[in-house]
Structures are given as structure tokens and as C-alpha cells.
Coordinates of C-alpha atoms in Angstrom, one line a residue:
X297 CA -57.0 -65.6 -183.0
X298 CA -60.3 -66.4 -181.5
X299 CA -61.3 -63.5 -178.6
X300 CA -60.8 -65.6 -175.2
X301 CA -62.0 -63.3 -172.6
X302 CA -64.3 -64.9 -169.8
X303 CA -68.3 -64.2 -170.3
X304 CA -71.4 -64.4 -168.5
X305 CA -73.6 -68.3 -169.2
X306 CA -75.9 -67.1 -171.4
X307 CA -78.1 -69.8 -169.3
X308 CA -77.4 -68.0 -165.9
X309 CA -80.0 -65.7 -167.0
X310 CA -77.4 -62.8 -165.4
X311 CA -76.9 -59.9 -168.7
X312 CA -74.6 -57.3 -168.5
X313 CA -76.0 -53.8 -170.1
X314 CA -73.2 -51.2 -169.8
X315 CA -74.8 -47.8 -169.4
X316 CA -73.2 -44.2 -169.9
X317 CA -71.9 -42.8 -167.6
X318 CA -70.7 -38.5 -166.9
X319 CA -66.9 -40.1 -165.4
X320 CA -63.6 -40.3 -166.9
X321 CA -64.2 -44.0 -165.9
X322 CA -66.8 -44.9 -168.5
X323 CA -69.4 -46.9 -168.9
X324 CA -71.3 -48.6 -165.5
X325 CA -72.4 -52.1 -165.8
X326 CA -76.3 -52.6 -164.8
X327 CA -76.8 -56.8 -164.5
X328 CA -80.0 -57.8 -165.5
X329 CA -80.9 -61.2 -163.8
X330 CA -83.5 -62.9 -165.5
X331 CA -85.8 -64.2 -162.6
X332 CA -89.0 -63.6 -160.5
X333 CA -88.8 -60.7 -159.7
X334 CA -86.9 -59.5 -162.4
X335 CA -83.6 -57.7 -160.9
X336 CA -81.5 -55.0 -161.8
X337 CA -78.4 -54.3 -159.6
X338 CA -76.7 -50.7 -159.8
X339 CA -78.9 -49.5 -162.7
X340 CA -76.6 -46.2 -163.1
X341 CA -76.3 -42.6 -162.9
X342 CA -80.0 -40.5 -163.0
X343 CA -79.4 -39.6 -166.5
X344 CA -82.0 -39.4 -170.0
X345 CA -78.7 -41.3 -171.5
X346 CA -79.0 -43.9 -169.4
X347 CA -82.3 -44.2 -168.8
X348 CA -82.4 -44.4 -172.4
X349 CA -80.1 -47.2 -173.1
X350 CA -81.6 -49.2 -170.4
X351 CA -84.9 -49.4 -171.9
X352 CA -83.5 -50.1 -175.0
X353 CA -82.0 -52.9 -173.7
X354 CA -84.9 -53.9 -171.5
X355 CA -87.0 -54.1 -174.8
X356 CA -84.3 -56.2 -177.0
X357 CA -85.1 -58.9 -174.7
X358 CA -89.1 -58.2 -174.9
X359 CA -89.1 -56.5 -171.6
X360 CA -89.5 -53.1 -170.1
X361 CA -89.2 -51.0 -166.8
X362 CA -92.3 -51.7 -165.4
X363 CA -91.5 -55.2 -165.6
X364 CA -88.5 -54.8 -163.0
X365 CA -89.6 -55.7 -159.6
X366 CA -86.5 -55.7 -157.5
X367 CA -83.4 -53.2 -157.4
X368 CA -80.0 -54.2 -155.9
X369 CA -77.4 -51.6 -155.0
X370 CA -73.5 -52.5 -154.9
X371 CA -72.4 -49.1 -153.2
X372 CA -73.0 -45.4 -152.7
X373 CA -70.8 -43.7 -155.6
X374 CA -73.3 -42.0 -158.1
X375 CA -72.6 -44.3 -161.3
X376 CA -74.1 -47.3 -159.4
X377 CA -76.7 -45.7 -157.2
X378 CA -77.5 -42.5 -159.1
X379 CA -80.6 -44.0 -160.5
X380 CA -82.0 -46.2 -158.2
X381 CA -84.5 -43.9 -156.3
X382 CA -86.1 -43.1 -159.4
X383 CA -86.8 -46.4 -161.2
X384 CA -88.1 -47.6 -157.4
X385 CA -90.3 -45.0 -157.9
X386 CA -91.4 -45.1 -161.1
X387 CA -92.0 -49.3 -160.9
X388 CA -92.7 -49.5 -157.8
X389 CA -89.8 -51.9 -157.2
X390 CA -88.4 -53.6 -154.2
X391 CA -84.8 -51.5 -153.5
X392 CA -82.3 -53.5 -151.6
X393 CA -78.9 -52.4 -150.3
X394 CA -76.8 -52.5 -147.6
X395 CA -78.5 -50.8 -144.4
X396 CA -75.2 -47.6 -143.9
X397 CA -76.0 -46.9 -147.9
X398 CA -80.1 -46.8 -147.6
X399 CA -79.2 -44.0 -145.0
X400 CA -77.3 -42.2 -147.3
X401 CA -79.7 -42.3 -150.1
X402 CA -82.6 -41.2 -148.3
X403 CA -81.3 -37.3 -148.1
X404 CA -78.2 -38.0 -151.1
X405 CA -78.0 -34.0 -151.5
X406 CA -77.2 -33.6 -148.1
X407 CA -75.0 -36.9 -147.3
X408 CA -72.6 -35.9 -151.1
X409 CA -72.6 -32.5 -149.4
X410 CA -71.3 -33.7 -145.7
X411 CA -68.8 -36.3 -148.0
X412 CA -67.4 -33.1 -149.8
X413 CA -66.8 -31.0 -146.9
X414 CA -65.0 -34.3 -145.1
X415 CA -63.1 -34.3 -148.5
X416 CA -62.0 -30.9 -148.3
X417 CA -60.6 -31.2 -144.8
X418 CA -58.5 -34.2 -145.6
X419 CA -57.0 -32.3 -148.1
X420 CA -56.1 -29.4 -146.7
X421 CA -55.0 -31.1 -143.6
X422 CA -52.5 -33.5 -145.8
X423 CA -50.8 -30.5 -148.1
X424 CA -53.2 -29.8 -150.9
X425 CA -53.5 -26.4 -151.6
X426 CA -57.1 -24.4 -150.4
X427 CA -57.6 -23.4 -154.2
X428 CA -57.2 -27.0 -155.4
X429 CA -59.5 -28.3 -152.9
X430 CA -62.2 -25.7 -153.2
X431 CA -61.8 -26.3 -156.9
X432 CA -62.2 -30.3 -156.8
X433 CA -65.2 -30.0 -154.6
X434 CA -66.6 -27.6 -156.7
X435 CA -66.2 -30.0 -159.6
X436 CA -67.7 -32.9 -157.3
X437 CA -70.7 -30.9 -156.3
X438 CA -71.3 -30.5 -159.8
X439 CA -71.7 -34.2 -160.6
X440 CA -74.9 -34.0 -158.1
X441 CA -77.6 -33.9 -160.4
X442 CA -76.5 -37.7 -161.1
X443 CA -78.1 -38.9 -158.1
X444 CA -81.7 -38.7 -156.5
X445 CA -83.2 -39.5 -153.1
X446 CA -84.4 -43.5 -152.9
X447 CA -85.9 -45.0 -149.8
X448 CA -84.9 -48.5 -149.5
X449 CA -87.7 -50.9 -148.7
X450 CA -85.2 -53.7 -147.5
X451 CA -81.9 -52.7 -145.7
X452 CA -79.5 -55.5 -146.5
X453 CA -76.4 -56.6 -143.6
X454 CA -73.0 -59.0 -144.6
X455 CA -74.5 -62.3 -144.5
X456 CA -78.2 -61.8 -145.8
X457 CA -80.1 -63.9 -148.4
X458 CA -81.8 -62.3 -151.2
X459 CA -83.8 -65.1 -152.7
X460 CA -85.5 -64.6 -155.8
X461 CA -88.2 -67.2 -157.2
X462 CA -86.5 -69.8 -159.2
X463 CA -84.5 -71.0 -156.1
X464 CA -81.8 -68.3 -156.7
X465 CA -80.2 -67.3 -153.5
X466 CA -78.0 -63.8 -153.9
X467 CA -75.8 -63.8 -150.6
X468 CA -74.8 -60.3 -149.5
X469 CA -71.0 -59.8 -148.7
X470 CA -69.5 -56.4 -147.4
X471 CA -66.5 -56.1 -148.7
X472 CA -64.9 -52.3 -147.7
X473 CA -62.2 -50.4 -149.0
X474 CA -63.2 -49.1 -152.2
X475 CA -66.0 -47.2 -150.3
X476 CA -67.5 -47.9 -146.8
X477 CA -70.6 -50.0 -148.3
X478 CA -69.2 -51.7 -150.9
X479 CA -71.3 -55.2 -151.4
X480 CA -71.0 -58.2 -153.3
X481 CA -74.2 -60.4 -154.3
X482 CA -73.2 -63.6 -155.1
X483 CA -75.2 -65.8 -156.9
X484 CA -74.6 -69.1 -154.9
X485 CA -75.9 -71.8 -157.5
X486 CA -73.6 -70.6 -159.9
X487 CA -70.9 -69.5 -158.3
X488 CA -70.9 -65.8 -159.8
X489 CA -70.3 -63.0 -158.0
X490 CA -71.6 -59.2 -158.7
X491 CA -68.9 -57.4 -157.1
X492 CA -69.5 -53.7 -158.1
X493 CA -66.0 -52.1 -158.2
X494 CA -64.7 -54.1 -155.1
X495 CA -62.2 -56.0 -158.0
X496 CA -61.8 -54.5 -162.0
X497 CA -60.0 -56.3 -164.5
X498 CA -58.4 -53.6 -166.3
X499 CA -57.5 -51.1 -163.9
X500 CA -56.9 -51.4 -160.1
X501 CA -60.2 -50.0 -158.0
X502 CA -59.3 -47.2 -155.5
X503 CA -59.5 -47.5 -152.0
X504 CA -60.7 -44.1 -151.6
X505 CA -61.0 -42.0 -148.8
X506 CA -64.3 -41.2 -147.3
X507 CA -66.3 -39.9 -144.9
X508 CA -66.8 -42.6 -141.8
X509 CA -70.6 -44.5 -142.0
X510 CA -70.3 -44.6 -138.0
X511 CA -67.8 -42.9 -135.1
X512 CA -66.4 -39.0 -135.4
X513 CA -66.4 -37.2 -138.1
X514 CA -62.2 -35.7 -138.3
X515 CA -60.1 -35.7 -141.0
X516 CA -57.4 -36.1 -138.7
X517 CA -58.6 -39.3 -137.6
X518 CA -59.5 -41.6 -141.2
X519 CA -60.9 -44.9 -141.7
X520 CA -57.6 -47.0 -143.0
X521 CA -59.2 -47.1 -146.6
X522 CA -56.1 -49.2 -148.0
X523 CA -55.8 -52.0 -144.8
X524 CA -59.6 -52.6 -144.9
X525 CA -59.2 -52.7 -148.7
X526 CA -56.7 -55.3 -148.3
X527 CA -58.6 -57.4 -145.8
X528 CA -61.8 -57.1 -147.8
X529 CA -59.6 -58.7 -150.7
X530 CA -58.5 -61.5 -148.8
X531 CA -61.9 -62.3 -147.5
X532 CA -63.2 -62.4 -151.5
X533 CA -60.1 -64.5 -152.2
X534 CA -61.1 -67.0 -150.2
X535 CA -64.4 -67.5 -152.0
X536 CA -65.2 -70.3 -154.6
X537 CA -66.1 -68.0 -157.6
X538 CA -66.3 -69.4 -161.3
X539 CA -66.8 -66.0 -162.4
X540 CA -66.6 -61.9 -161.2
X541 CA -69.0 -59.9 -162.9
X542 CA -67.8 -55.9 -162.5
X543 CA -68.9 -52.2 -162.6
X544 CA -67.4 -51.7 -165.5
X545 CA -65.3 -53.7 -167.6
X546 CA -65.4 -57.4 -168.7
X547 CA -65.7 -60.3 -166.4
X548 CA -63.0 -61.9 -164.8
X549 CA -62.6 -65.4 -164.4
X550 CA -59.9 -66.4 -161.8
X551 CA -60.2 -64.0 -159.1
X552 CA -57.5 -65.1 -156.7
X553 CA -54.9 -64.5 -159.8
X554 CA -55.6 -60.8 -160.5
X555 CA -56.2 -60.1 -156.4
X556 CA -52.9 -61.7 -155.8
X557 CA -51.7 -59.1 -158.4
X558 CA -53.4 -56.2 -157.2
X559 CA -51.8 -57.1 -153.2
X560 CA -48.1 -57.5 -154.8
X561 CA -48.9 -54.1 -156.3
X562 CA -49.9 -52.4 -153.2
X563 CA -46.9 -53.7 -151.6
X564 CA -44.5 -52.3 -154.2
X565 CA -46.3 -48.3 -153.9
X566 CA -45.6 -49.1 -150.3
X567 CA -42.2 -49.2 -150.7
X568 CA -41.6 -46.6 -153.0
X569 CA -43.4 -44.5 -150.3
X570 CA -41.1 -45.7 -147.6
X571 CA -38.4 -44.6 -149.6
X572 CA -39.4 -41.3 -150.6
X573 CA -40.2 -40.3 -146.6
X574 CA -36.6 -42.2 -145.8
X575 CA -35.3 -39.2 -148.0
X576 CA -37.0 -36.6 -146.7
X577 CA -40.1 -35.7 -144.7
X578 CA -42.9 -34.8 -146.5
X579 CA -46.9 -34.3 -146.2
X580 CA -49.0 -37.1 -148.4
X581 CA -49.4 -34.4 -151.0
X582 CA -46.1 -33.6 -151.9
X583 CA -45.1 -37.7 -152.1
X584 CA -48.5 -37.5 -154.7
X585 CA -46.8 -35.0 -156.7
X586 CA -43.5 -37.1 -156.5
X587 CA -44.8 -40.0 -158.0
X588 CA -47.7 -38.9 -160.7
X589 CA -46.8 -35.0 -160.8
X590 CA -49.4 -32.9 -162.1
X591 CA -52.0 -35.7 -162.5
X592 CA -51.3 -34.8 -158.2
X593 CA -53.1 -31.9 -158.8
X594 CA -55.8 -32.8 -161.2
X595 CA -56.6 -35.8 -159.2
X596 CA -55.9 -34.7 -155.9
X597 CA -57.8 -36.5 -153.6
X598 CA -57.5 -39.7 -155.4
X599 CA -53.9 -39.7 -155.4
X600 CA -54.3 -38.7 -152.1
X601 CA -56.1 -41.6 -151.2
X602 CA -53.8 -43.8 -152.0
X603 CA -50.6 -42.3 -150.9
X604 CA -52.4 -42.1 -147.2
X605 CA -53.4 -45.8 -147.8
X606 CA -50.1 -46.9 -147.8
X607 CA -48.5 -44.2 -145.3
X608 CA -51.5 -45.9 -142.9
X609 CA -49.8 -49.4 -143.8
X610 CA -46.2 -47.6 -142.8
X611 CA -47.5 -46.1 -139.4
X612 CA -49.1 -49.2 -138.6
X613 CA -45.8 -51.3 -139.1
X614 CA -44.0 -48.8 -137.3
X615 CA -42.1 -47.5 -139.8
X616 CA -43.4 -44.0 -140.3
X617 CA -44.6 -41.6 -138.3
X618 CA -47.5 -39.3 -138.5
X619 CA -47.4 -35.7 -136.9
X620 CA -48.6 -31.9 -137.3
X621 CA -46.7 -28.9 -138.7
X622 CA -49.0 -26.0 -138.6
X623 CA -52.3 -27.8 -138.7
X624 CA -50.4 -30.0 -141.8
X625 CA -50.0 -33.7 -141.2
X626 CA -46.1 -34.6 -142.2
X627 CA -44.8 -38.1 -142.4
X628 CA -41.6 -39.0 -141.3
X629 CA -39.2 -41.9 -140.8
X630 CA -40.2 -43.9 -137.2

């Protein structure tokens, strides 16, 4: 049976090159966009793999790096961003991301190390034991050497135009939720949009947890990851796409399908939540190890994440309550 997955138009002049990447996720797609000034967007984690592989693939299509002339960026984690500082340096590229994320890359050492120790709190503060939240951000801090500092020389905001010379227009969206500056750049003449990992085909993206872009800084007080998740979906539902282009992962070609799918999901863990608190009181840690069990522990903050997405849903609706037992936030029935 002939392989009918969606792909890029060759004639879009828009090439996915999948780079390695140090994450249990994989492989990152960089998009190559064939235009004046030739355009990378999320070029990857600072790594001699990945540099390697991108010039590689630079020079199967009689290009190279110095030939690069702009740099797009869809969001701060390090498998998108890592590398951008250094190929803007090295080519002397235009680098263009959202104007929150330019802050963060100009001192990355320091902003990784501020998101950690915002990390750690939520953790302890929601039932995760110290050791296991020492240990994770050990881990985390370790992943460091991934990124480098980049100064962006244009500081994009939802609703800007990147025009490129052909008459290409790239239309920055913000789309929150997975992280605070996650951005789509959608290629308006033909309909495409390069959504980082706002929307995956093959596994659901997490709205994770992180440490605010603006207000106080107090793990007690979170930015509703899941909600603004859910809103940002709704606003890229509403868009007339022919084709999603993803971080990693093949394209996906009828986006209102697999969001409607990944909202029905949501609402489904939100019930099994509600249930499990109906039975009995807990902190967002022990419903984590309820439902995945030790992955709860491996994963801590991710599952984490999501189980205080949904409890966020829960409080909001009324139908859960949030309070402190010893400095521990439990959730009970309203």
C-alpha cells in the first residue's frame, strides 16, 4: 500500500532537515525555506551532531551556513533554540523571535537556572519528594551545555510580518501553553504553518509548567499551563491551514481533526482526575503516581504538569478545591 502521509510541496521551497537531538523525544525539525534571505527556523540544540548534519544537509542542496541570512525561533526549550546564538554569530544572520524569548536567550545560563529553581518549588510545594526534585533538576541543569547566549536583532510580537524577498510573508502567532513563547510562523501564500511543538502528530505536546515571562515569581501562584494551552488551540483551529509543519515528527494535514482529538483527550484526564480527588484528597503528585506510577517519579514534573493542568480546569469550574497542608498544596472535592 502506497505510504499516504501528508508532505511538504516540494515547490514551497520549505525542507524539513531533522537534526539530533540529547532528548528522549528525538530528533528536532530545522525548516529550511528556500528564499532571500535564506531562512532557518529552530536550527537545534548547540551540538557537533547537529551542526554536523545541518551542513550536510545545507550542502546536498549546493548550499552552506554562511549562505543562511535569517534565523527564526519557535520557542525557548533547548532542542529549538539551543543553536541559534551560535549560527547568528558565526553568519552573521538576522535572529528573529518572539520579544519574552530574545530576553531569555541573551543570559540562557542564568534564565535555565531561574526556570529550575521555579521548577523545584512547584514540586516540592505539590508532593514530590526533595530528593526527586533535587535529582530532576540536577539532570536538567545537566542538559545546559545545549544551549548558548544569542542576541536577537529583531524581537518579533503576535501579529508581526516577517517578509522575506520573493513576496513571502511569515505571520507570527503566539500560541501559549506548551511554553510561554511558543510561536507559529505561517507562511500566508501557502497556507503552511511552522508551529514548533504547539500541535505533534504522533504524541500529544505538553503544556508544561514554567516559570512566568511577566508578574511574581511563586510556585504557589502558576500560569494555568493547560487553559491557555487549550485556548491557544482553539485560536490555531480557527486558522485556514493546508498543512502543519512540526518540531518533530511528520506533517499533519487537517489540523482541526487531530486538535479536536487532543481537546476530547484533555477532557477525558480531567475526569479521571475529578474522580480520583472525589475518592480521596490528594496532592497533584500522588494523583501522578495514581495514573502513570513510577513513570510519576521518573517524569516528575511532567506528569506534574499535566495533572495541575487539569486540577487548574477543576478549580476554575468549581469543582475542586486547592488548599495547604504543611506548606503542601492538597486538592479536594469543592
Amino acid at each position: 500500500m502506497a505510504d499516504s502521509r501528508p508532505e511538504i510541496p516540494p515547490e514551497s521551497g520549505i525542507v524539513a532537515i531533522p537534526l539530533p537531538t540529547p532528548f528522549a523525544v528525538g530528533r528536532v525539525n530545522c525548516y529550511l525555506i528556500d528564499d532571500d534571505p535564506l531562512t532557518l527556523v529552530d536550527p537545534g540544540p548547540r551540538s557537533v551532531a547537529a551542526l554536523d548534519e545541518l551542513e550536510s544537509a545545507l550542502a546536498a542542496r549546493g548550499r552552506a551556513l554562511e549562505d543562511v541570512g535569517l534565523i527564526l525561533v519557535t520557542h525557548q526549550h533547548l532542542d529549538h533554540s539551543g543553536m541559534a546564538g551560535a549560527l547568528a554569530e558565526r553568519t552573521g544572520a538576522e535572529l528573529a523571535c518572539l520579544a519574552p524569548l530574545a530576553d531569555m536567550l541573551v543570559d540562557v545560563e542564568a534564565s535555565l537556572a531561574a526556570d529550575d529553581d521555579y521548577q523545584v518549588g512547584v514540586m516540592l510545594r505539590n508532593g514530590v519528594p526533595e530528593e526527586t526534585a533535587l535529582t530532576l533538576r540536577d539532570i536538567t541543569a545537566s542538559f545546559r551545555r545545549f544551549a548558548a547566549p544569542a542576541r536577537a536583532t529583531r524581537r518579533l510580537a503576535d501579529g508581526d510580518v516577517v517578509s522575506l524577498g520573493s513576496g513571502r510573508t511569515l505571520r507570527t502567532i503566539h500560541v501559549p501553553g506548551h511554553s510561554p513563547t511558543d510561536t507559529i510562523f505561517l507562511d500566508e501564500g501557502w497556507r503552511i504553518a511552522i508551529a514548533g511543538d504547539h500541535l505533534i502528530a504522533r504524541i500529544s505536546s505538553n503544556p508544561v509548567i514554567h516559570r512566568p515571562i511577566a508578574g511574581p515569581v511563586d510556585p504557589a501562584h502558576r500560569v494555568p499551563v493547560l487553559a491557555t494551552y487549550l485556548d491557544s488551540l482553539r485560536r490555531t483551529r480557527a486558522l485556514d491551514l493546508s498543512l502543519v509543519v512540526s518540531g518533530h515528527g511528520r506533517p499533519i494535514d487537517d489540523h482541526r481533526a487531530l486538535i479536536d482529538q487532543r481537546i476530547a483527550h484533555h477532557e477525558t484526564r480531567k475526569e479521571e482526575i475529578a474522580e480520583l480527588i472525589t475518592r480521596q484528597p490528594r496532592t497533584a503528585h500522588a494523583i501522578a503516581r495514581e495514573i502513570w506510577g513510577d513513570i510519576a517519579l521518573r517524569e516528575a514534573f511532567l506528569t506534574l504538569s499535566e495533572v495541575l493542568g487539569h486540577t487548574d480546569l477543576l478549580v476554575a469550574e468549581g469543582r475542586v478545591r486547592e488548599h495547604e497542608e504543611g506548606g503542601v498544596a492538597v486538592f479536594s472535592p469543592a
